[in-house]
Tab-separated table of C-alpha atoms in Angstrom:
chain	number	residue	atom	x	y	z
A	1	UNK	CA	-80.864	82.259	-40.603
A	2	UNK	CA	-80.064	80.169	-37.527
A	3	UNK	CA	-76.491	81.044	-36.620
A	4	UNK	CA	-75.811	77.429	-35.783
A	5	UNK	CA	-76.951	76.146	-39.139
A	6	UNK	CA	-73.611	76.842	-40.749
A	7	UNK	CA	-71.682	74.623	-38.330
A	8	UNK	CA	-70.632	71.450	-40.106
A	9	UNK	CA	-69.309	68.220	-38.695
A	10	UNK	CA	-65.624	67.774	-39.343
A	11	UNK	CA	-64.386	64.615	-41.108
A	12	UNK	CA	-62.667	63.610	-37.855
A	13	UNK	CA	-65.932	63.832	-35.922
A	14	UNK	CA	-67.688	61.769	-38.575
A	15	UNK	CA	-64.982	59.129	-38.505
A	16	UNK	CA	-65.002	58.857	-34.695
A	17	UNK	CA	-68.761	58.533	-34.705
A	18	UNK	CA	-68.595	55.810	-37.327
A	19	UNK	CA	-65.914	53.980	-35.384
A	20	UNK	CA	-68.006	54.174	-32.211
A	21	UNK	CA	-71.069	52.822	-33.994
A	22	UNK	CA	-69.015	50.029	-35.533
A	23	UNK	CA	-67.583	49.136	-32.112
A	24	UNK	CA	-71.043	48.993	-30.565
A	25	UNK	CA	-72.336	46.869	-33.412
A	26	UNK	CA	-69.342	44.535	-33.146
A	27	UNK	CA	-69.795	44.178	-29.387
A	28	UNK	CA	-73.502	43.453	-29.817
A	29	UNK	CA	-72.767	40.826	-32.457
A	30	UNK	CA	-70.104	39.232	-30.263
A	31	UNK	CA	-72.440	39.156	-27.263
A	32	UNK	CA	-75.170	37.525	-29.338
A	33	UNK	CA	-72.702	34.926	-30.611
A	34	UNK	CA	-71.452	34.221	-27.078
A	35	UNK	CA	-75.010	33.729	-25.861
A	36	UNK	CA	-75.736	31.308	-28.703
A	37	UNK	CA	-72.552	29.362	-27.903
A	38	UNK	CA	-73.495	29.157	-24.222
A	39	UNK	CA	-77.008	27.887	-24.934
A	40	UNK	CA	-75.643	25.383	-27.454
A	41	UNK	CA	-73.067	24.139	-24.946
A	42	UNK	CA	-75.778	23.527	-22.333
A	43	UNK	CA	-77.937	21.758	-24.914
A	44	UNK	CA	-75.072	19.566	-26.136
A	45	UNK	CA	-73.959	18.796	-22.569
A	46	UNK	CA	-77.168	18.152	-20.628
A	47	UNK	CA	-77.064	17.614	-16.851
A	48	UNK	CA	-75.498	14.274	-15.998
A	49	UNK	CA	-77.104	14.072	-12.562
A	50	UNK	CA	-79.891	15.550	-10.500
A	51	UNK	CA	-80.780	18.941	-9.049
A	52	UNK	CA	-81.589	20.027	-5.542
A	53	UNK	CA	-82.862	23.474	-4.593
A	54	UNK	CA	-80.938	24.858	-1.639
A	55	UNK	CA	-81.707	28.387	-0.485
A	56	UNK	CA	-82.565	29.560	-3.994
A	57	UNK	CA	-79.660	27.778	-5.680
A	58	UNK	CA	-80.372	25.152	-8.312
A	59	UNK	CA	-77.525	22.830	-7.352
A	60	UNK	CA	-76.466	20.108	-9.784
A	61	UNK	CA	-74.817	16.941	-8.468
A	62	UNK	CA	-73.854	13.499	-9.737
A	63	UNK	CA	-74.095	10.486	-7.461
A	64	UNK	CA	-72.709	6.987	-7.948
A	65	UNK	CA	-72.051	3.832	-5.941
A	66	UNK	CA	-72.877	2.614	-2.453
A	67	UNK	CA	-70.969	2.498	0.795
A	68	UNK	CA	-69.207	5.038	3.041
A	69	UNK	CA	-69.884	8.510	1.626
A	70	UNK	CA	-67.341	10.620	-0.213
A	71	UNK	CA	-67.957	14.185	-1.416
A	72	UNK	CA	-65.906	15.624	-4.290
A	73	UNK	CA	-65.453	19.411	-4.650
A	74	UNK	CA	-63.826	20.635	-7.862
A	75	UNK	CA	-61.573	23.629	-8.442
A	76	UNK	CA	-61.880	26.662	-10.692
A	77	UNK	CA	-62.244	26.505	-14.490
A	78	UNK	CA	-63.592	22.935	-14.441
A	79	UNK	CA	-66.820	21.261	-13.257
A	80	UNK	CA	-67.714	18.030	-11.442
A	81	UNK	CA	-66.712	16.271	-14.679
A	82	UNK	CA	-63.053	16.790	-13.747
A	83	UNK	CA	-63.460	13.884	-11.330
A	84	UNK	CA	-64.940	11.781	-14.134
A	85	UNK	CA	-62.148	12.625	-16.585
A	86	UNK	CA	-59.517	11.735	-13.968
A	87	UNK	CA	-61.189	8.375	-13.264
A	88	UNK	CA	-61.534	9.186	-9.568
A	89	UNK	CA	-65.314	9.008	-9.437
A	90	UNK	CA	-65.517	5.594	-11.091
A	91	UNK	CA	-62.780	4.188	-8.858
A	92	UNK	CA	-64.430	5.427	-5.679
A	93	UNK	CA	-67.893	4.253	-6.741
A	94	UNK	CA	-66.710	0.640	-6.455
A	95	UNK	CA	-66.788	0.892	-2.662
A	96	UNK	CA	-68.339	4.254	-1.799
A	97	UNK	CA	-71.377	6.407	-2.225
A	98	UNK	CA	-69.793	9.258	-4.166
A	99	UNK	CA	-71.357	12.673	-4.698
A	100	UNK	CA	-69.728	15.296	-6.918
A	101	UNK	CA	-71.241	18.765	-6.994
A	102	UNK	CA	-71.040	21.526	-9.565
A	103	UNK	CA	-70.153	24.463	-7.347
A	104	UNK	CA	-72.376	27.552	-7.782
A	105	UNK	CA	-71.977	29.027	-11.260
A	106	UNK	CA	-70.077	26.023	-12.592
A	107	UNK	CA	-71.521	23.344	-14.834
A	108	UNK	CA	-75.283	23.335	-14.453
A	109	UNK	CA	-75.487	24.913	-10.976
A	110	UNK	CA	-76.881	28.421	-10.687
A	111	UNK	CA	-75.099	31.303	-8.933
A	112	UNK	CA	-77.564	33.904	-7.636
A	113	UNK	CA	-76.222	37.401	-7.110
A	114	UNK	CA	-77.954	37.832	-3.766
A	115	UNK	CA	-74.844	36.895	-1.755
A	116	UNK	CA	-71.056	36.767	-1.854
A	117	UNK	CA	-69.967	33.277	-2.856
A	118	UNK	CA	-67.000	32.963	-0.518
A	119	UNK	CA	-65.622	29.497	0.303
A	120	UNK	CA	-67.554	29.664	3.586
A	121	UNK	CA	-70.820	30.463	1.773
A	122	UNK	CA	-70.229	27.578	-0.634
A	123	UNK	CA	-69.452	25.269	2.285
A	124	UNK	CA	-72.746	26.221	3.954
A	125	UNK	CA	-74.594	25.482	0.728
A	126	UNK	CA	-72.992	22.069	0.211
A	127	UNK	CA	-73.479	21.126	3.855
A	128	UNK	CA	-77.209	21.895	3.547
A	129	UNK	CA	-77.339	19.800	0.377
A	130	UNK	CA	-75.648	16.856	2.104
A	131	UNK	CA	-78.134	17.053	4.952
A	132	UNK	CA	-81.008	17.047	2.465
A	133	UNK	CA	-79.485	14.026	0.690
A	134	UNK	CA	-79.074	12.146	3.948
A	135	UNK	CA	-75.282	12.026	3.757
A	136	UNK	CA	-73.610	11.936	7.165
A	137	UNK	CA	-69.922	12.398	8.004
A	138	UNK	CA	-68.433	11.965	4.531
A	139	UNK	CA	-64.809	12.058	3.553
A	140	UNK	CA	-64.574	15.416	1.782
A	141	UNK	CA	-62.156	15.677	-1.137
A	142	UNK	CA	-61.253	19.071	-2.563
A	143	UNK	CA	-59.017	20.072	-5.435
A	144	UNK	CA	-57.473	23.542	-5.808
A	145	UNK	CA	-60.186	26.133	-4.984
A	146	UNK	CA	-62.294	23.183	-3.839
A	147	UNK	CA	-59.841	22.609	-0.970
A	148	UNK	CA	-60.839	25.988	0.476
A	149	UNK	CA	-64.500	24.995	0.415
A	150	UNK	CA	-63.652	21.633	1.985
A	151	UNK	CA	-61.635	23.245	4.788
A	152	UNK	CA	-64.372	25.840	5.380
A	153	UNK	CA	-66.860	22.997	5.756
A	154	UNK	CA	-64.645	21.175	8.253
A	155	UNK	CA	-64.155	24.367	10.288
A	156	UNK	CA	-67.859	25.209	10.359
A	157	UNK	CA	-69.193	21.657	10.786
A	158	UNK	CA	-66.400	19.564	12.347
A	159	UNK	CA	-68.794	16.939	13.659
A	160	UNK	CA	-70.145	16.350	10.159
A	161	UNK	CA	-66.876	15.709	8.284
A	162	UNK	CA	-65.047	12.412	8.722
A	163	UNK	CA	-61.767	13.466	7.127
A	164	UNK	CA	-60.286	15.752	4.490
A	165	UNK	CA	-58.280	14.892	1.390
A	166	UNK	CA	-56.875	18.097	-0.101
A	167	UNK	CA	-55.237	17.996	-3.541
A	168	UNK	CA	-53.240	20.920	-4.921
A	169	UNK	CA	-54.637	23.165	-2.228
A	170	UNK	CA	-54.383	26.907	-1.654
A	171	UNK	CA	-54.320	27.647	2.084
A	172	UNK	CA	-52.411	30.848	2.857
A	173	UNK	CA	-52.773	34.399	1.495
A	174	UNK	CA	-50.320	35.134	-1.281
A	175	UNK	CA	-50.150	37.269	-4.389
A	176	UNK	CA	-52.381	35.841	-7.136
A	177	UNK	CA	-51.929	37.019	-10.713
A	178	UNK	CA	-55.199	35.346	-11.717
A	179	UNK	CA	-57.118	37.343	-9.114
A	180	UNK	CA	-55.565	40.569	-10.353
A	181	UNK	CA	-56.266	39.871	-14.017
A	182	UNK	CA	-59.823	38.631	-13.553
A	183	UNK	CA	-60.939	41.200	-10.964
A	184	UNK	CA	-62.749	43.426	-13.494
A	185	UNK	CA	-64.679	40.398	-14.784
A	186	UNK	CA	-66.155	39.903	-11.324
A	187	UNK	CA	-67.628	43.414	-11.198
A	188	UNK	CA	-71.297	44.095	-11.966
A	189	UNK	CA	-72.031	45.847	-15.274
A	190	UNK	CA	-68.407	46.185	-16.438
A	191	UNK	CA	-67.809	42.497	-15.818
A	192	UNK	CA	-71.059	41.599	-17.571
A	193	UNK	CA	-69.963	43.470	-20.682
A	194	UNK	CA	-66.490	41.905	-20.598
A	195	UNK	CA	-67.771	38.360	-20.169
A	196	UNK	CA	-69.858	38.692	-23.318
A	197	UNK	CA	-67.167	40.406	-25.375
A	198	UNK	CA	-63.429	40.753	-24.805
A	199	UNK	CA	-63.127	38.147	-22.019
A	200	UNK	CA	-65.248	35.654	-23.948
A	201	UNK	CA	-62.834	35.926	-26.874
A	202	UNK	CA	-59.581	36.051	-24.907
A	203	UNK	CA	-60.621	33.062	-22.791
A	204	UNK	CA	-61.089	31.013	-25.939
A	205	UNK	CA	-57.562	31.841	-26.998
A	206	UNK	CA	-56.070	31.085	-23.586
A	207	UNK	CA	-58.048	28.058	-22.395
A	208	UNK	CA	-55.902	25.317	-23.912
A	209	UNK	CA	-52.684	26.923	-22.696
A	210	UNK	CA	-54.211	27.325	-19.249
A	211	UNK	CA	-55.173	23.644	-19.179
A	212	UNK	CA	-51.700	22.632	-20.347
A	213	UNK	CA	-50.179	24.709	-17.550
A	214	UNK	CA	-52.351	22.928	-14.982
A	215	UNK	CA	-51.026	19.532	-16.118
A	216	UNK	CA	-47.431	20.561	-16.849
A	217	UNK	CA	-44.895	19.018	-16.900
A	218	UNK	CA	-47.173	16.151	-17.997
A	219	UNK	CA	-49.185	16.250	-21.185
A	220	UNK	CA	-52.789	17.396	-21.297
A	221	UNK	CA	-54.869	14.173	-21.283
A	222	UNK	CA	-56.676	13.393	-24.528
A	223	UNK	CA	-59.996	13.021	-22.711
A	224	UNK	CA	-59.851	16.307	-20.816
A	225	UNK	CA	-61.781	18.561	-23.194
A	226	UNK	CA	-64.096	15.825	-24.535
A	227	UNK	CA	-65.252	15.032	-20.978
A	228	UNK	CA	-65.106	18.563	-19.578
A	229	UNK	CA	-66.747	20.512	-22.366
A	230	UNK	CA	-64.637	23.433	-23.558
A	231	UNK	CA	-67.671	25.571	-24.322
A	232	UNK	CA	-69.276	24.854	-20.944
A	233	UNK	CA	-66.172	26.289	-19.306
A	234	UNK	CA	-66.376	29.411	-21.485
A	235	UNK	CA	-69.970	30.411	-20.729
A	236	UNK	CA	-70.367	33.889	-19.215
A	237	UNK	CA	-71.853	32.522	-15.975
A	238	UNK	CA	-68.828	30.298	-15.428
A	239	UNK	CA	-66.390	33.073	-16.319
A	240	UNK	CA	-68.069	35.160	-13.613
A	241	UNK	CA	-67.842	32.311	-11.109
A	242	UNK	CA	-64.141	31.869	-11.894
A	243	UNK	CA	-63.447	35.579	-11.492
A	244	UNK	CA	-65.383	35.928	-8.251
A	245	UNK	CA	-63.777	32.841	-6.728
A	246	UNK	CA	-60.317	34.101	-7.670
A	247	UNK	CA	-61.121	37.423	-6.008
A	248	UNK	CA	-62.232	35.696	-2.791
A	249	UNK	CA	-59.219	33.366	-2.510
A	250	UNK	CA	-56.753	35.689	-0.793
A	251	UNK	CA	-59.098	37.221	1.815
A	252	UNK	CA	-60.638	33.806	2.535
A	253	UNK	CA	-57.213	32.226	3.026
A	254	UNK	CA	-56.238	35.096	5.324
A	255	UNK	CA	-59.316	34.498	7.487
A	256	UNK	CA	-59.269	30.699	7.521
A	257	UNK	CA	-55.524	30.327	8.100
A	258	UNK	CA	-55.989	31.795	11.580
A	259	UNK	CA	-58.195	28.809	12.462
A	260	UNK	CA	-56.279	25.831	11.053
A	261	UNK	CA	-55.314	24.708	14.552
A	262	UNK	CA	-58.989	23.826	15.029
A	263	UNK	CA	-58.704	21.051	12.431
A	264	UNK	CA	-58.329	17.964	14.589
A	265	UNK	CA	-59.778	15.495	12.079
A	266	UNK	CA	-57.550	13.400	9.762
A	267	UNK	CA	-56.171	15.520	6.908
A	268	UNK	CA	-54.280	14.176	3.898
A	269	UNK	CA	-52.481	16.646	1.649
A	270	UNK	CA	-51.470	15.666	-1.883
A	271	UNK	CA	-49.618	18.015	-4.209
A	272	UNK	CA	-47.541	17.844	-7.373
A	273	UNK	CA	-43.926	18.853	-6.811
A	274	UNK	CA	-43.926	20.712	-10.147
A	275	UNK	CA	-47.167	22.609	-9.536
A	276	UNK	CA	-46.867	26.083	-11.077
A	277	UNK	CA	-50.444	27.071	-10.217
A	278	UNK	CA	-50.193	26.718	-6.430
A	279	UNK	CA	-46.747	26.472	-4.834
A	280	UNK	CA	-46.769	23.185	-2.851
A	281	UNK	CA	-44.075	24.365	-0.435
A	282	UNK	CA	-45.893	27.581	0.431
A	283	UNK	CA	-49.241	25.851	0.901
A	284	UNK	CA	-49.410	22.057	1.307
A	285	UNK	CA	-46.055	21.662	3.057
A	286	UNK	CA	-46.740	24.652	5.290
A	287	UNK	CA	-50.166	23.369	6.291
A	288	UNK	CA	-48.715	19.919	6.991
A	289	UNK	CA	-46.185	21.518	9.324
A	290	UNK	CA	-49.006	23.309	11.112
A	291	UNK	CA	-51.213	20.231	11.530
A	292	UNK	CA	-49.507	17.554	13.648
A	293	UNK	CA	-51.991	14.849	12.628
A	294	UNK	CA	-51.769	15.349	8.896
A	295	UNK	CA	-50.266	13.315	6.103
A	296	UNK	CA	-48.475	14.830	3.117
A	297	UNK	CA	-47.657	13.294	-0.248
A	298	UNK	CA	-45.581	15.228	-2.752
A	299	UNK	CA	-45.861	13.733	-6.222
A	300	UNK	CA	-42.715	14.033	-8.395
A	301	UNK	CA	-42.923	15.095	-12.007
A	302	UNK	CA	-46.531	16.199	-11.589
A	303	UNK	CA	-48.206	19.600	-11.661
A	304	UNK	CA	-51.489	20.967	-10.369
A	305	UNK	CA	-53.714	18.069	-11.461
A	306	UNK	CA	-52.195	15.488	-9.126
A	307	UNK	CA	-55.439	13.499	-8.880
A	308	UNK	CA	-54.905	12.330	-12.470
A	309	UNK	CA	-51.336	11.090	-12.079
A	310	UNK	CA	-51.615	9.714	-8.530
A	311	UNK	CA	-55.125	8.289	-8.633
A	312	UNK	CA	-54.347	5.350	-6.354
A	313	UNK	CA	-52.757	7.646	-3.799
A	314	UNK	CA	-55.929	9.723	-3.639
A	315	UNK	CA	-58.128	6.640	-3.338
A	316	UNK	CA	-55.937	5.216	-0.588
A	317	UNK	CA	-56.022	8.533	1.276
A	318	UNK	CA	-59.814	8.401	1.201
A	319	UNK	CA	-59.942	4.823	2.465
A	320	UNK	CA	-57.212	5.057	5.122
A	321	UNK	CA	-58.955	7.383	7.616
A	322	UNK	CA	-61.982	5.080	7.529
A	323	UNK	CA	-59.787	2.494	9.226
A	324	UNK	CA	-58.561	4.967	11.867
A	325	UNK	CA	-54.894	4.805	10.878
A	326	UNK	CA	-52.750	7.428	12.590
A	327	UNK	CA	-51.604	10.164	10.205
A	328	UNK	CA	-48.380	11.807	11.239
A	329	UNK	CA	-45.915	11.557	8.414
A	330	UNK	CA	-44.579	13.177	5.286
A	331	UNK	CA	-44.029	11.052	2.172
A	332	UNK	CA	-42.348	11.990	-1.055
A	333	UNK	CA	-43.591	9.632	-3.733
A	334	UNK	CA	-41.344	8.099	-6.369
A	335	UNK	CA	-41.980	7.758	-10.091
A	336	UNK	CA	-42.792	4.072	-9.511
A	337	UNK	CA	-45.699	5.119	-7.304
A	338	UNK	CA	-47.425	6.856	-10.215
A	339	UNK	CA	-49.200	3.777	-11.489
A	340	UNK	CA	-52.892	3.094	-11.506
A	341	UNK	CA	-52.510	-0.547	-10.558
A	342	UNK	CA	-50.290	-0.537	-7.477
A	343	UNK	CA	-50.619	1.159	-4.120
A	344	UNK	CA	-47.662	3.435	-3.326
A	345	UNK	CA	-45.584	2.462	-0.325
A	346	UNK	CA	-45.724	4.578	2.772
A	347	UNK	CA	-42.549	6.153	4.068
A	348	UNK	CA	-41.326	8.625	6.638
A	349	UNK	CA	-39.093	11.613	6.400
């Protein structure tokens, strides 16, 4: 008799094996469901614009209007549709040629894994796209993470950017909880598994609260999720893009902040005074102090999504540099300025 034939599996070993098999089966089922949801989201939310192939990236962009060019660069979590939901794109299209990109990995733009998608790399990509589209010296508008891409573009191609309008921007290295929490999601293999399982589920539970935090202390607009599809934001490719961008924020800010003195073009900074996502004092106010020819607007009672509440202020900031007005002051807006029909008054402090 084989002396090993009498060895029997203990009940504990059997249970652990069953639990492991059940966990694998559950993960596989979750991953399949996540993939179905992602494909359905893309089918239900087809591309709203056109595509341009730039260095192996299938870049999606939406273009509207005619006139002096304006480029819109969105932040993390959202897509180009954030500028549609806020009303900014429609307002600008009255007098401008407006182009809003889906940054790599967001919306319908691809995000190849053959490079590190730092703000500088994204700026190079968008600059090449603008050249292909025949857009020269646009006003570049960035929100949140998009401000880093906008600044990187102005630093690398100063002769090709007319002015910058930076809303809710992150400019200096500081501790980021989001970068710490999402770091594993950005990793190959482990991150891939997480984005199709635990992160896919946890993100669904957290997304509404995250969006509410971005708008706080104001209410989340009713049109936010209908315009910016919830499921599009939860696709694994976009979760990876969010995680990678969060991981690059601190080192990119550390590198770029050493070069801010090179920004000699008009810069307008707009930030919500109640922003809990990016501290306006530590970033927008500090950058304004460093740039003598910048303009700063702090919006009272408004959080991270200042381009929704102060739409006219953003539009005016885009138009003003086109008329070569000197920018050298710091304005704190009042509640009366937060209307969509009247231009806020300019003041000094």
